[in-house]
Amino acid sequence: MSSSTINKKFNNVYCEYLHKVRHFCFSYIQDKEICEDITQDVFETLWHRRDSVVLDSTILPYLLVIAKNKCLNALAKSKVKSKYTWRRSNSSKDDINAFALNELSVSKLYSNEIRKIYSEALDSMSPLVRDTYIKIRVEELKYKEVAEKEGVSIKTIERRITIATSILRKYLRDYIKMIVLIITGLHSV
Amino acid sequence: MRKELLLKHIIGDTSNQENCMVDQWLAKSADNRKYYAELKNLLVMETMPQTKASAEELYNFHTRMEQKQERKKSNISRQLIFAYTTAAAALLFAAYILFPKSADKRLNIEELVRVELSDIPNEYIHTIFTEPGTKAKAVLPDGTTVLLNSGSTISYPDKFLGNTREITFSGEGYFNVVSDSLKPMIIKTGHNLDVMVRGTEFNLKTFDSTKIETTLYSGKITLITGTDKKGVISYTEVLPNTKSYVSENGTVQLQKMDKMLNTATRAWTKGRLIFDNTSMSQVIKDLERWHGVNIVVTDNTILKYNITADFNSESIVQIAELIKLSARIDYKYQDKTLYLSGR
């Protein structure tokens, strides 16, 4: 890929996700300045790795993992500093924020994002297709059962499932490579 | 615990009392903390903003990256130059051995955990101010004593925290700093100069911000005269019996001290006021501060005089009388104001 297309892709990613990353940092770091520094740091890291990273919609969890680690570092640092100062008012909130960040594992970040795209994909389906898809794939009913219940042919059910799958594939295109790893946990939530 | 309260706490919308309730609940069990964390993380993900970065934000990012790139480049070229000069440096090796102290050292002040006065709430800061005509002695929490000449201010915390002893000072003071090699004292003058000391006796005079004066009697002090854009600190180390002058732009001028200069600088701590060929305008300033009087010059020709004198405990009128005797100057003293005129 030429460097100009890579830069263009980077710019798209920056515009698309800057506010999201900032929102993420600000949720755990209470100091606005530190939070802004971390946000810019995250994109600086991405900029240096832009040749080796796939710059598509799977990038958000990747960015959030970087942000998570930087936030944890900043929280640990401020904890050290607060030992030397009188400012202790924020420390309990910092502690629970660090705890929450540690709970946020990489796979959780990815599955969160996939779950979100998954529900977007479901939302975009027509009600009939969605209903059928949920009955077959989520509730695991038989094609025949559903066909009989709704008074349509099995062929119709098959066609709806094909449509649903192609919509899902379109939405989750970027994730499909890794989806095998995570999809097992998806329905259980 | 009500979910609404937790959500309110996550958003940061709770009162102090509610914060305490949540904190206590969180401290109770790991399950509680886990539940809170799940809730918080879910909320963060669900409230992701859908807005895109503006063109300006994108532009700012790239400008910053370019600036960093340039800085890196100049570092690389400096490294190259360094490589080429290594051979030349070998030739200077002998000289290097003879003067090892001239080796370029970086001041490791950044590695110190500094708790500056601005980090500390006001109620923990002590400030001593001496009115014109008065002097005072300050004893800092570490036992360091500072004699304050008239018109001086010193601020210090009631306890030194961190790896430094941070104070601010303006005016003139004679410092007797208790030695603590692990915990340097950093004196901020509010001008282009911070003084770092570990244990010394020295005099600091900041009345004239264009020419801040330090006089070192023993030990060592480091004059920190600013930080450049790359974070490199410029500093000068001063050895005993040296007077230094720091100008507004941070240039340092050193002057070896003879015995006369030595006593003159320290004289004020013994209640003596010494002028050595000092200009009249400086004498007037010092006398005003020393005695807490106003001095009005009604005839500018008297400003051309230089004064050499050693005053001990004379009153302002006695001093005026002495000046009258030695130069063509007349005076009148009225309502704490001294009027000087030509004769």
Short mmCIF file of C-alpha atoms in Angstrom, two decimals:
data_model
loop_
_atom_site.label_atom_id
_atom_site.label_comp_id
_atom_site.label_asym_id
_atom_site.label_seq_id
_atom_site.Cartn_x
_atom_site.Cartn_y
_atom_site.Cartn_z
CA MET A 1 0.00 0.00 0.00
CA SER A 2 1.37 3.43 -0.88
CA SER A 3 2.20 5.74 1.99
CA SER A 4 -0.38 8.29 0.89
CA THR A 5 -3.22 5.77 1.10
CA ILE A 6 -1.97 4.68 4.51
CA ASN A 7 -1.88 8.28 5.70
CA LYS A 8 -5.37 8.82 4.36
CA LYS A 9 -6.58 5.77 6.23
CA PHE A 10 -4.87 7.00 9.36
CA ASN A 11 -6.61 10.36 9.03
CA ASN A 12 -9.98 8.63 8.71
CA VAL A 13 -9.26 6.58 11.81
CA TYR A 14 -8.13 9.71 13.70
CA CYS A 15 -11.29 11.64 12.83
CA GLU A 16 -13.56 8.70 13.50
CA TYR A 17 -12.13 7.66 16.86
CA LEU A 18 -10.44 10.68 18.48
CA HIS A 19 -13.52 11.65 20.48
CA LYS A 20 -14.19 8.06 21.45
CA VAL A 21 -10.68 7.55 22.79
CA ARG A 22 -10.85 10.88 24.62
CA HIS A 23 -14.19 9.90 26.15
CA PHE A 24 -12.67 6.60 27.26
CA CYS A 25 -9.66 8.27 28.93
CA PHE A 26 -11.76 10.93 30.58
CA SER A 27 -13.99 8.25 32.08
CA TYR A 28 -11.08 6.91 34.12
CA ILE A 29 -8.68 9.85 34.50
CA GLN A 30 -10.02 12.85 36.30
CA ASP A 31 -7.32 15.29 35.28
CA LYS A 32 -8.35 16.83 31.97
CA GLU A 33 -4.81 17.74 30.94
CA ILE A 34 -3.34 14.29 31.60
CA CYS A 35 -6.32 12.80 29.81
CA GLU A 36 -5.69 14.91 26.71
CA ASP A 37 -1.99 13.97 26.75
CA ILE A 38 -2.87 10.28 26.88
CA THR A 39 -5.37 10.65 24.02
CA GLN A 40 -2.75 12.29 21.81
CA ASP A 41 -0.18 9.69 22.89
CA VAL A 42 -2.48 6.89 21.79
CA PHE A 43 -2.72 8.31 18.27
CA GLU A 44 0.99 9.03 18.22
CA THR A 45 1.61 5.36 18.94
CA LEU A 46 -0.76 4.42 16.13
CA TRP A 47 0.98 6.88 13.80
CA HIS A 48 4.33 5.18 14.37
CA ARG A 49 2.81 1.76 13.74
CA ARG A 50 0.56 2.77 10.88
CA ASP A 51 2.45 0.60 8.40
CA SER A 52 2.00 -2.58 10.39
CA VAL A 53 -1.52 -2.13 11.79
CA VAL A 54 -4.72 -2.82 9.87
CA LEU A 55 -6.46 0.54 9.75
CA ASP A 56 -10.10 -0.54 9.57
CA SER A 57 -13.04 -0.58 11.95
CA THR A 58 -11.35 -3.17 14.19
CA ILE A 59 -8.99 -0.43 15.28
CA LEU A 60 -11.11 0.94 18.13
CA PRO A 61 -10.52 -1.94 20.57
CA TYR A 62 -6.84 -1.75 19.63
CA LEU A 63 -6.76 1.97 20.44
CA LEU A 64 -8.64 1.37 23.68
CA VAL A 65 -6.13 -1.27 24.76
CA ILE A 66 -3.33 1.26 24.29
CA ALA A 67 -5.37 3.89 26.11
CA LYS A 68 -6.16 1.48 28.92
CA ASN A 69 -2.47 0.77 29.58
CA LYS A 70 -1.53 4.44 29.44
CA CYS A 71 -4.37 5.33 31.81
CA LEU A 72 -3.25 2.65 34.27
CA ASN A 73 0.26 4.06 34.16
CA ALA A 74 -0.99 7.57 34.80
CA LEU A 75 -3.13 6.39 37.73
CA ALA A 76 -0.18 4.55 39.27
CA LYS A 77 1.97 7.65 38.84
CA SER A 78 -0.56 9.95 40.46
CA LYS A 79 -0.82 7.51 43.33
CA VAL A 80 2.92 7.81 43.94
CA LYS A 81 2.71 11.56 43.72
CA SER A 82 -0.23 11.83 46.08
CA LYS A 83 1.89 10.16 48.73
CA TYR A 84 3.96 13.31 48.80
CA THR A 85 1.21 15.88 48.71
CA TRP A 86 -1.82 16.82 50.69
CA ARG A 87 -4.13 16.24 47.75
CA ARG A 88 -5.79 12.99 48.56
CA SER A 89 -9.40 13.75 47.71
CA ASN A 90 -9.36 11.84 44.41
CA SER A 91 -7.46 8.77 45.46
CA SER A 92 -10.42 6.50 46.25
CA LYS A 93 -11.96 7.27 42.88
CA ASP A 94 -8.61 6.68 41.19
CA ASP A 95 -8.37 3.31 42.92
CA ILE A 96 -11.73 2.06 41.73
CA ASN A 97 -11.05 3.44 38.25
CA ALA A 98 -7.79 1.50 38.10
CA PHE A 99 -9.65 -1.57 39.29
CA ALA A 100 -12.29 -1.14 36.58
CA LEU A 101 -9.61 -0.68 33.93
CA ASN A 102 -7.87 -3.85 35.02
CA GLU A 103 -11.16 -5.70 34.69
CA LEU A 104 -11.44 -4.51 31.12
CA SER A 105 -9.54 -7.27 29.34
CA VAL A 106 -8.51 -7.19 25.71
CA SER A 107 -11.05 -9.80 24.69
CA LYS A 108 -13.76 -7.88 26.53
CA LEU A 109 -12.91 -4.75 24.60
CA TYR A 110 -13.15 -6.65 21.35
CA SER A 111 -16.31 -8.52 22.28
CA ASN A 112 -17.91 -5.29 23.44
CA GLU A 113 -17.24 -3.73 20.10
CA ILE A 114 -18.40 -6.79 18.18
CA ARG A 115 -21.54 -7.01 20.28
CA LYS A 116 -22.26 -3.44 19.40
CA ILE A 117 -21.75 -3.94 15.69
CA TYR A 118 -23.72 -7.15 15.94
CA SER A 119 -26.71 -5.34 17.39
CA GLU A 120 -26.37 -2.61 14.77
CA ALA A 121 -26.49 -5.30 12.11
CA LEU A 122 -29.59 -6.83 13.70
CA ASP A 123 -31.22 -3.40 13.85
CA SER A 124 -30.66 -2.88 10.15
CA MET A 125 -32.48 -6.09 9.21
CA SER A 126 -36.15 -6.09 8.31
CA PRO A 127 -38.30 -7.36 11.22
CA LEU A 128 -39.16 -10.58 9.44
CA VAL A 129 -35.56 -11.46 8.67
CA ARG A 130 -34.44 -10.52 12.18
CA ASP A 131 -37.16 -12.57 13.88
CA THR A 132 -36.36 -15.59 11.80
CA TYR A 133 -32.63 -15.20 12.36
CA ILE A 134 -33.07 -14.98 16.14
CA LYS A 135 -35.38 -18.00 16.23
CA ILE A 136 -32.99 -20.15 14.20
CA ARG A 137 -29.56 -19.00 15.36
CA VAL A 138 -30.19 -17.77 18.89
CA GLU A 139 -33.09 -19.86 20.09
CA GLU A 140 -31.83 -22.73 17.95
CA LEU A 141 -35.24 -23.81 16.68
CA LYS A 142 -35.51 -26.12 13.67
CA TYR A 143 -36.14 -24.63 10.18
CA LYS A 144 -39.23 -26.80 9.92
CA GLU A 145 -40.65 -25.68 13.27
CA VAL A 146 -40.30 -22.01 12.40
CA ALA A 147 -41.72 -22.52 8.91
CA GLU A 148 -44.78 -24.26 10.30
CA LYS A 149 -45.32 -21.67 13.03
CA GLU A 150 -45.19 -18.78 10.61
CA GLY A 151 -47.04 -20.58 7.82
CA VAL A 152 -44.32 -20.15 5.23
CA SER A 153 -42.17 -22.60 3.28
CA ILE A 154 -38.79 -23.84 4.49
CA LYS A 155 -37.29 -22.20 1.38
CA THR A 156 -38.48 -18.79 2.64
CA ILE A 157 -36.85 -19.39 6.01
CA GLU A 158 -33.63 -20.43 4.25
CA ARG A 159 -33.70 -17.27 2.14
CA ARG A 160 -34.18 -15.07 5.22
CA ILE A 161 -31.24 -16.72 6.94
CA THR A 162 -29.08 -16.15 3.86
CA ILE A 163 -30.03 -12.44 3.86
CA ALA A 164 -29.35 -12.16 7.60
CA THR A 165 -25.97 -13.85 7.27
CA SER A 166 -24.89 -11.63 4.40
CA ILE A 167 -25.90 -8.51 6.37
CA LEU A 168 -23.96 -9.74 9.38
CA ARG A 169 -20.98 -10.56 7.21
CA LYS A 170 -21.06 -7.07 5.76
CA TYR A 171 -21.17 -5.41 9.17
CA LEU A 172 -18.62 -7.63 10.81
CA ARG A 173 -16.39 -7.86 7.75
CA ASP A 174 -13.35 -6.49 9.51
CA TYR A 175 -13.83 -8.72 12.49
CA ILE A 176 -14.53 -11.96 10.69
CA LYS A 177 -10.96 -13.14 10.94
CA MET A 178 -10.97 -12.93 14.70
CA ILE A 179 -14.64 -13.65 15.24
CA VAL A 180 -14.08 -17.37 15.58
CA LEU A 181 -12.16 -16.66 18.76
CA ILE A 182 -14.78 -14.58 20.41
CA ILE A 183 -18.17 -15.51 18.99
CA THR A 184 -18.57 -18.39 21.41
CA GLY A 185 -19.06 -15.95 24.26
CA LEU A 186 -21.32 -13.65 22.30
CA HIS A 187 -24.71 -15.29 22.76
CA SER A 188 -24.19 -16.05 26.37
CA VAL A 189 -24.45 -12.39 27.33
CA MET B 1 -26.88 -0.45 47.20
CA ARG B 2 -29.13 1.27 44.69
CA LYS B 3 -28.04 1.02 41.08
CA GLU B 4 -29.08 4.63 40.48
CA LEU B 5 -26.66 5.83 43.17
CA LEU B 6 -23.81 3.83 41.62
CA LEU B 7 -24.58 5.23 38.19
CA LYS B 8 -24.69 8.74 39.65
CA HIS B 9 -21.32 8.08 41.29
CA ILE B 10 -19.84 6.84 38.01
CA ILE B 11 -20.97 9.96 36.21
CA GLY B 12 -19.52 12.02 39.07
CA ASP B 13 -22.82 13.54 40.08
CA THR B 14 -22.80 12.54 43.75
CA SER B 15 -22.53 14.66 46.89
CA ASN B 16 -19.69 14.18 49.35
CA GLN B 17 -21.96 12.21 51.63
CA GLU B 18 -23.04 9.93 48.81
CA ASN B 19 -19.40 9.47 47.80
CA CYS B 20 -18.64 8.23 51.30
CA MET B 21 -21.54 5.78 51.11
CA VAL B 22 -20.31 4.38 47.80
CA ASP B 23 -16.70 4.23 49.03
CA GLN B 24 -17.75 2.28 52.09
CA TRP B 25 -19.84 -0.08 50.01
CA LEU B 26 -16.92 -0.61 47.62
CA ALA B 27 -14.55 -1.34 50.49
CA LYS B 28 -16.89 -4.04 51.79
CA SER B 29 -16.22 -6.77 49.24
CA ALA B 30 -14.44 -7.67 46.05
CA ASP B 31 -17.80 -8.61 44.53
CA ASN B 32 -19.05 -5.09 45.09
CA ARG B 33 -16.00 -3.64 43.36
CA LYS B 34 -16.37 -6.10 40.51
CA TYR B 35 -20.02 -5.16 40.07
CA TYR B 36 -19.16 -1.47 40.09
CA ALA B 37 -16.37 -2.03 37.56
CA GLU B 38 -18.68 -3.97 35.21
CA LEU B 39 -21.30 -1.26 35.47
CA LYS B 40 -18.80 1.50 34.88
CA ASN B 41 -17.13 -0.21 31.92
CA LEU B 42 -20.51 -0.92 30.35
CA LEU B 43 -21.55 2.70 30.76
CA VAL B 44 -18.30 3.96 29.24
CA MET B 45 -18.77 1.76 26.19
CA GLU B 46 -22.45 2.58 25.82
CA THR B 47 -21.92 6.34 25.97
CA MET B 48 -19.22 6.53 23.28
CA PRO B 49 -19.73 9.82 21.46
CA GLN B 50 -20.64 9.56 17.79
CA THR B 51 -18.99 12.86 16.83
CA LYS B 52 -15.97 13.02 14.56
CA ALA B 53 -12.79 15.00 15.09
CA SER B 54 -12.76 18.40 13.44
CA ALA B 55 -10.36 19.34 10.65
CA GLU B 56 -8.61 21.58 13.14
CA GLU B 57 -7.96 18.71 15.53
CA LEU B 58 -6.51 16.63 12.70
CA TYR B 59 -4.36 19.54 11.59
CA ASN B 60 -3.06 20.07 15.12
CA PHE B 61 -2.09 16.43 15.36
CA HIS B 62 -0.01 16.55 12.20
CA THR B 63 1.70 19.81 13.13
CA ARG B 64 2.70 18.30 16.41
CA MET B 65 4.06 15.17 14.74
CA GLU B 66 6.08 17.26 12.29
CA GLN B 67 7.57 19.30 15.10
CA LYS B 68 8.58 16.13 16.91
CA GLN B 69 10.05 14.72 13.71
CA GLU B 70 12.21 17.79 13.23
CA ARG B 71 13.45 17.69 16.76
CA LYS B 72 14.40 14.05 16.28
CA LYS B 73 16.23 14.86 13.05
CA SER B 74 18.33 17.51 14.71
CA ASN B 75 19.16 15.01 17.43
CA ILE B 76 20.30 12.50 14.83
CA SER B 77 22.51 15.02 13.07
CA ARG B 78 23.96 15.95 16.40
CA GLN B 79 24.77 12.29 16.98
CA LEU B 80 26.48 12.15 13.58
CA ILE B 81 28.58 15.16 14.37
CA PHE B 82 29.40 13.50 17.63
CA ALA B 83 30.64 10.38 15.82
CA TYR B 84 32.89 12.42 13.54
CA THR B 85 34.30 14.37 16.41
CA THR B 86 35.12 11.30 18.47
CA ALA B 87 38.52 11.10 16.80
CA ALA B 88 39.18 14.73 17.55
CA ALA B 89 38.03 14.17 21.09
CA ALA B 90 40.67 11.49 21.54
CA LEU B 91 43.31 14.13 20.96
CA LEU B 92 41.85 16.15 23.78
CA PHE B 93 41.89 13.21 26.10
CA ALA B 94 44.90 14.46 28.02
CA ALA B 95 43.19 17.77 28.67
CA TYR B 96 40.08 15.89 29.72
CA ILE B 97 42.03 14.01 32.36
CA LEU B 98 43.51 17.23 33.67
CA PHE B 99 40.14 18.93 34.00
CA PRO B 100 37.60 16.18 34.64
CA LYS B 101 35.20 18.66 36.19
CA SER B 102 34.60 20.42 32.91
CA ALA B 103 32.87 17.30 31.57
CA ASP B 104 29.33 18.03 30.44
CA LYS B 105 26.94 16.90 33.10
CA ARG B 106 23.21 17.16 33.02
CA LEU B 107 21.50 18.38 36.11
CA ASN B 108 19.38 15.51 37.39
CA ILE B 109 16.80 17.79 38.95
CA GLU B 110 14.03 16.16 36.90
CA GLU B 111 14.56 12.89 38.71
CA LEU B 112 13.69 14.51 42.01
CA VAL B 113 10.13 14.35 43.26
CA ARG B 114 9.41 18.03 43.77
CA VAL B 115 6.55 19.29 45.86
CA GLU B 116 6.54 22.98 45.05
CA LEU B 117 4.92 25.64 47.16
CA SER B 118 2.22 26.03 44.53
CA ASP B 119 1.23 22.39 45.19
CA ILE B 120 0.59 23.08 48.83
CA PRO B 121 -2.58 24.59 50.32
CA ASN B 122 -2.11 28.13 51.64
CA GLU B 123 -2.83 27.24 55.24
CA TYR B 124 0.36 25.15 55.33
CA ILE B 125 2.59 27.95 54.03
CA HIS B 126 4.39 30.42 56.27
CA THR B 127 5.33 33.82 54.92
CA ILE B 128 7.55 36.33 56.64
CA PHE B 129 7.76 39.87 55.35
CA THR B 130 10.04 42.59 56.69
CA GLU B 131 8.83 46.17 56.40
CA PRO B 132 11.39 48.82 55.43
CA GLY B 133 13.43 49.68 58.51
CA THR B 134 13.02 46.26 60.09
CA LYS B 135 14.89 42.98 59.90
CA ALA B 136 13.91 39.46 60.87
CA LYS B 137 15.23 35.97 61.28
CA ALA B 138 13.35 33.00 59.87
CA VAL B 139 13.98 29.44 61.06
CA LEU B 140 12.80 26.89 58.52
CA PRO B 141 11.43 23.43 59.45
CA ASP B 142 14.82 21.80 58.71
CA GLY B 143 16.69 24.19 61.00
CA THR B 144 17.99 26.42 58.22
CA THR B 145 18.16 30.06 59.30
CA VAL B 146 17.58 33.02 57.05
CA LEU B 147 18.28 36.60 58.11
CA LEU B 148 15.93 38.89 56.24
CA ASN B 149 17.05 42.39 55.40
CA SER B 150 14.45 45.19 55.20
CA GLY B 151 11.80 44.81 52.50
CA SER B 152 12.21 41.05 52.02
CA THR B 153 9.75 38.17 51.83
CA ILE B 154 10.26 34.46 52.43
CA SER B 155 7.67 31.67 52.07
CA TYR B 156 8.13 28.10 53.20
CA PRO B 157 5.92 25.11 54.05
CA ASP B 158 5.51 23.90 57.64
CA LYS B 159 7.08 20.59 56.52
CA PHE B 160 9.36 19.80 53.58
CA LEU B 161 7.88 16.97 51.50
CA GLY B 162 9.28 15.13 48.50
CA ASN B 163 12.95 15.05 47.59
CA THR B 164 13.56 18.79 47.76
CA ARG B 165 13.20 21.68 50.16
CA GLU B 166 11.21 24.26 48.21
CA ILE B 167 10.95 27.89 49.28
CA THR B 168 10.39 31.25 47.61
CA PHE B 169 12.35 34.35 48.40
CA SER B 170 12.61 37.97 47.36
CA GLY B 171 14.64 40.84 48.78
CA GLU B 172 17.92 40.27 50.56
CA GLY B 173 18.69 37.38 52.85
CA TYR B 174 21.63 35.71 54.47
CA PHE B 175 21.08 31.95 54.29
CA ASN B 176 22.65 29.41 56.58
CA VAL B 177 21.35 26.21 55.03
CA VAL B 178 21.47 22.99 57.04
CA SER B 179 23.36 20.37 55.06
CA ASP B 180 21.31 17.54 53.57
CA SER B 181 22.97 16.09 50.52
CA LEU B 182 19.95 13.95 49.66
CA LYS B 183 17.45 16.76 49.84
CA PRO B 184 18.60 19.95 48.13
CA MET B 185 16.92 23.25 48.88
CA ILE B 186 15.51 25.04 45.87
CA ILE B 187 14.96 28.77 46.29
CA LYS B 188 12.69 30.35 43.71
CA THR B 189 13.33 34.04 43.22
CA GLY B 190 10.32 34.58 40.97
CA HIS B 191 12.69 35.82 38.29
CA ASN B 192 14.85 33.95 35.81
CA LEU B 193 16.71 32.21 38.59
CA ASP B 194 16.26 29.32 40.98
CA VAL B 195 19.04 28.62 43.42
CA MET B 196 19.76 25.01 44.38
CA VAL B 197 21.80 24.49 47.53
CA ARG B 198 22.65 21.52 49.70
CA GLY B 199 24.32 23.09 52.71
CA THR B 200 25.98 26.47 52.56
CA GLU B 201 26.25 30.00 53.80
CA PHE B 202 25.41 32.58 51.22
CA ASN B 203 23.78 35.90 50.62
CA LEU B 204 20.99 36.38 48.07
CA LYS B 205 19.84 39.76 46.87
CA THR B 206 16.98 40.08 44.40
CA PHE B 207 15.96 43.73 44.73
CA ASP B 208 17.22 44.48 41.25
CA SER B 209 15.61 41.91 38.94
CA THR B 210 18.03 42.81 36.14
CA LYS B 211 20.98 41.90 38.33
CA ILE B 212 20.26 39.30 40.97
CA GLU B 213 23.22 38.90 43.24
CA THR B 214 24.46 35.88 45.16
CA THR B 215 27.53 35.78 47.36
CA LEU B 216 28.80 32.39 48.40
CA TYR B 217 30.93 31.95 51.52
CA SER B 218 31.07 28.17 51.89
CA GLY B 219 29.78 25.01 50.25
CA LYS B 220 28.39 25.03 46.75
CA ILE B 221 25.34 26.51 45.08
CA THR B 222 23.84 25.85 41.67
CA LEU B 223 22.24 28.70 39.77
CA ILE B 224 19.43 27.38 37.58
CA THR B 225 18.74 29.95 34.92
CA GLY B 226 15.99 28.41 32.86
CA THR B 227 14.98 25.42 30.79
CA ASP B 228 15.04 25.34 27.00
CA LYS B 229 12.34 23.83 24.79
CA LYS B 230 13.96 20.40 24.88
CA GLY B 231 13.87 20.39 28.66
CA VAL B 232 17.60 20.88 29.03
CA ILE B 233 18.29 22.91 32.13
CA SER B 234 20.94 25.59 31.95
CA TYR B 235 22.81 26.04 35.16
CA THR B 236 26.03 27.32 36.66
CA GLU B 237 27.80 25.91 39.67
CA VAL B 238 29.37 28.48 41.96
CA LEU B 239 32.32 27.81 44.25
CA PRO B 240 33.01 29.59 47.56
CA ASN B 241 34.19 33.21 47.79
CA THR B 242 32.51 34.06 44.53
CA LYS B 243 29.92 36.69 43.78
CA SER B 244 27.55 36.02 40.91
CA TYR B 245 25.20 38.27 39.01
CA VAL B 246 22.30 36.90 37.00
CA SER B 247 20.76 39.20 34.41
CA GLU B 248 17.16 39.15 33.24
CA ASN B 249 17.93 36.94 30.23
CA GLY B 250 19.74 34.41 32.40
CA THR B 251 23.37 35.20 31.66
CA VAL B 252 25.60 34.61 34.64
CA GLN B 253 28.60 36.72 35.54
CA LEU B 254 31.02 35.49 38.19
CA GLN B 255 33.38 37.60 40.22
CA LYS B 256 36.07 36.35 42.58
CA MET B 257 35.71 38.03 45.94
CA ASP B 258 38.42 39.90 47.82
CA LYS B 259 38.28 40.52 51.54
CA MET B 260 36.76 44.00 51.28
CA LEU B 261 33.87 42.80 49.12
CA ASN B 262 33.40 39.89 51.46
CA THR B 263 32.78 42.06 54.52
CA ALA B 264 30.72 44.56 52.56
CA THR B 265 28.16 41.98 51.45
CA ARG B 266 27.86 40.38 54.84
CA ALA B 267 27.92 43.68 56.76
CA TRP B 268 24.16 44.16 56.87
CA THR B 269 23.77 41.02 59.00
CA LYS B 270 25.91 42.72 61.65
CA GLY B 271 23.88 45.92 61.49
CA ARG B 272 26.42 47.71 59.31
CA LEU B 273 25.71 49.49 56.08
CA ILE B 274 28.73 49.71 53.84
CA PHE B 275 29.00 51.72 50.65
CA ASP B 276 32.04 51.30 48.47
CA ASN B 277 32.07 53.90 45.75
CA THR B 278 28.34 53.32 45.42
CA SER B 279 26.24 55.57 43.21
CA MET B 280 24.00 58.07 44.97
CA SER B 281 20.82 56.58 43.51
CA GLN B 282 21.73 53.15 44.94
CA VAL B 283 22.62 54.73 48.30
CA ILE B 284 19.21 56.42 48.40
CA LYS B 285 17.43 53.13 47.68
CA ASP B 286 19.39 51.30 50.39
CA LEU B 287 18.88 54.04 52.96
CA GLU B 288 15.14 54.16 52.29
CA ARG B 289 14.84 50.44 52.83
CA TRP B 290 17.24 50.32 55.76
CA HIS B 291 15.65 53.12 57.73
CA GLY B 292 12.10 52.97 56.43
CA VAL B 293 12.08 56.60 55.31
CA ASN B 294 11.29 58.41 52.08
CA ILE B 295 14.11 60.26 50.44
CA VAL B 296 13.24 63.07 48.04
CA VAL B 297 15.90 64.51 45.78
CA THR B 298 15.11 68.11 44.96
CA ASP B 299 18.26 68.72 42.92
CA ASN B 300 19.38 66.11 40.39
CA THR B 301 23.01 67.28 40.41
CA ILE B 302 23.59 65.43 43.67
CA LEU B 303 22.98 62.10 41.88
CA LYS B 304 26.43 62.40 40.31
CA TYR B 305 28.12 61.69 43.66
CA ASN B 306 29.47 58.27 44.59
CA ILE B 307 29.57 57.45 48.26
CA THR B 308 32.10 55.42 50.25
CA ALA B 309 31.09 54.99 53.86
CA ASP B 310 30.64 52.54 56.70
CA PHE B 311 27.58 53.25 58.79
CA ASN B 312 27.00 51.30 61.93
CA SER B 313 24.04 52.32 64.04
CA GLU B 314 23.69 55.93 63.03
CA SER B 315 20.22 57.40 62.69
CA ILE B 316 19.08 58.68 59.33
CA VAL B 317 19.67 62.26 60.48
CA GLN B 318 23.23 61.44 61.56
CA ILE B 319 23.85 59.82 58.18
CA ALA B 320 22.44 62.86 56.40
CA GLU B 321 24.74 65.04 58.50
CA LEU B 322 27.75 62.94 57.51
CA ILE B 323 26.80 63.16 53.83
CA LYS B 324 26.43 66.91 54.21
CA LEU B 325 29.94 67.12 55.66
CA SER B 326 31.57 65.13 52.89
CA ALA B 327 29.76 66.41 49.79
CA ARG B 328 28.06 69.60 48.62
CA ILE B 329 24.69 68.27 49.72
CA ASP B 330 22.19 69.81 52.10
CA TYR B 331 19.25 68.11 53.77
CA LYS B 332 16.03 68.67 55.61
CA TYR B 333 14.22 65.96 57.62
CA GLN B 334 10.52 66.18 58.20
CA ASP B 335 7.68 63.61 58.70
CA LYS B 336 9.83 60.57 57.98
CA THR B 337 10.96 62.16 54.75
CA LEU B 338 14.50 63.27 53.97
CA TYR B 339 14.86 66.02 51.40
CA LEU B 340 18.26 66.22 49.72
CA SER B 341 19.35 69.25 47.76
CA GLY B 342 22.55 70.74 46.37
CA ARG B 343 24.43 73.47 48.12
#
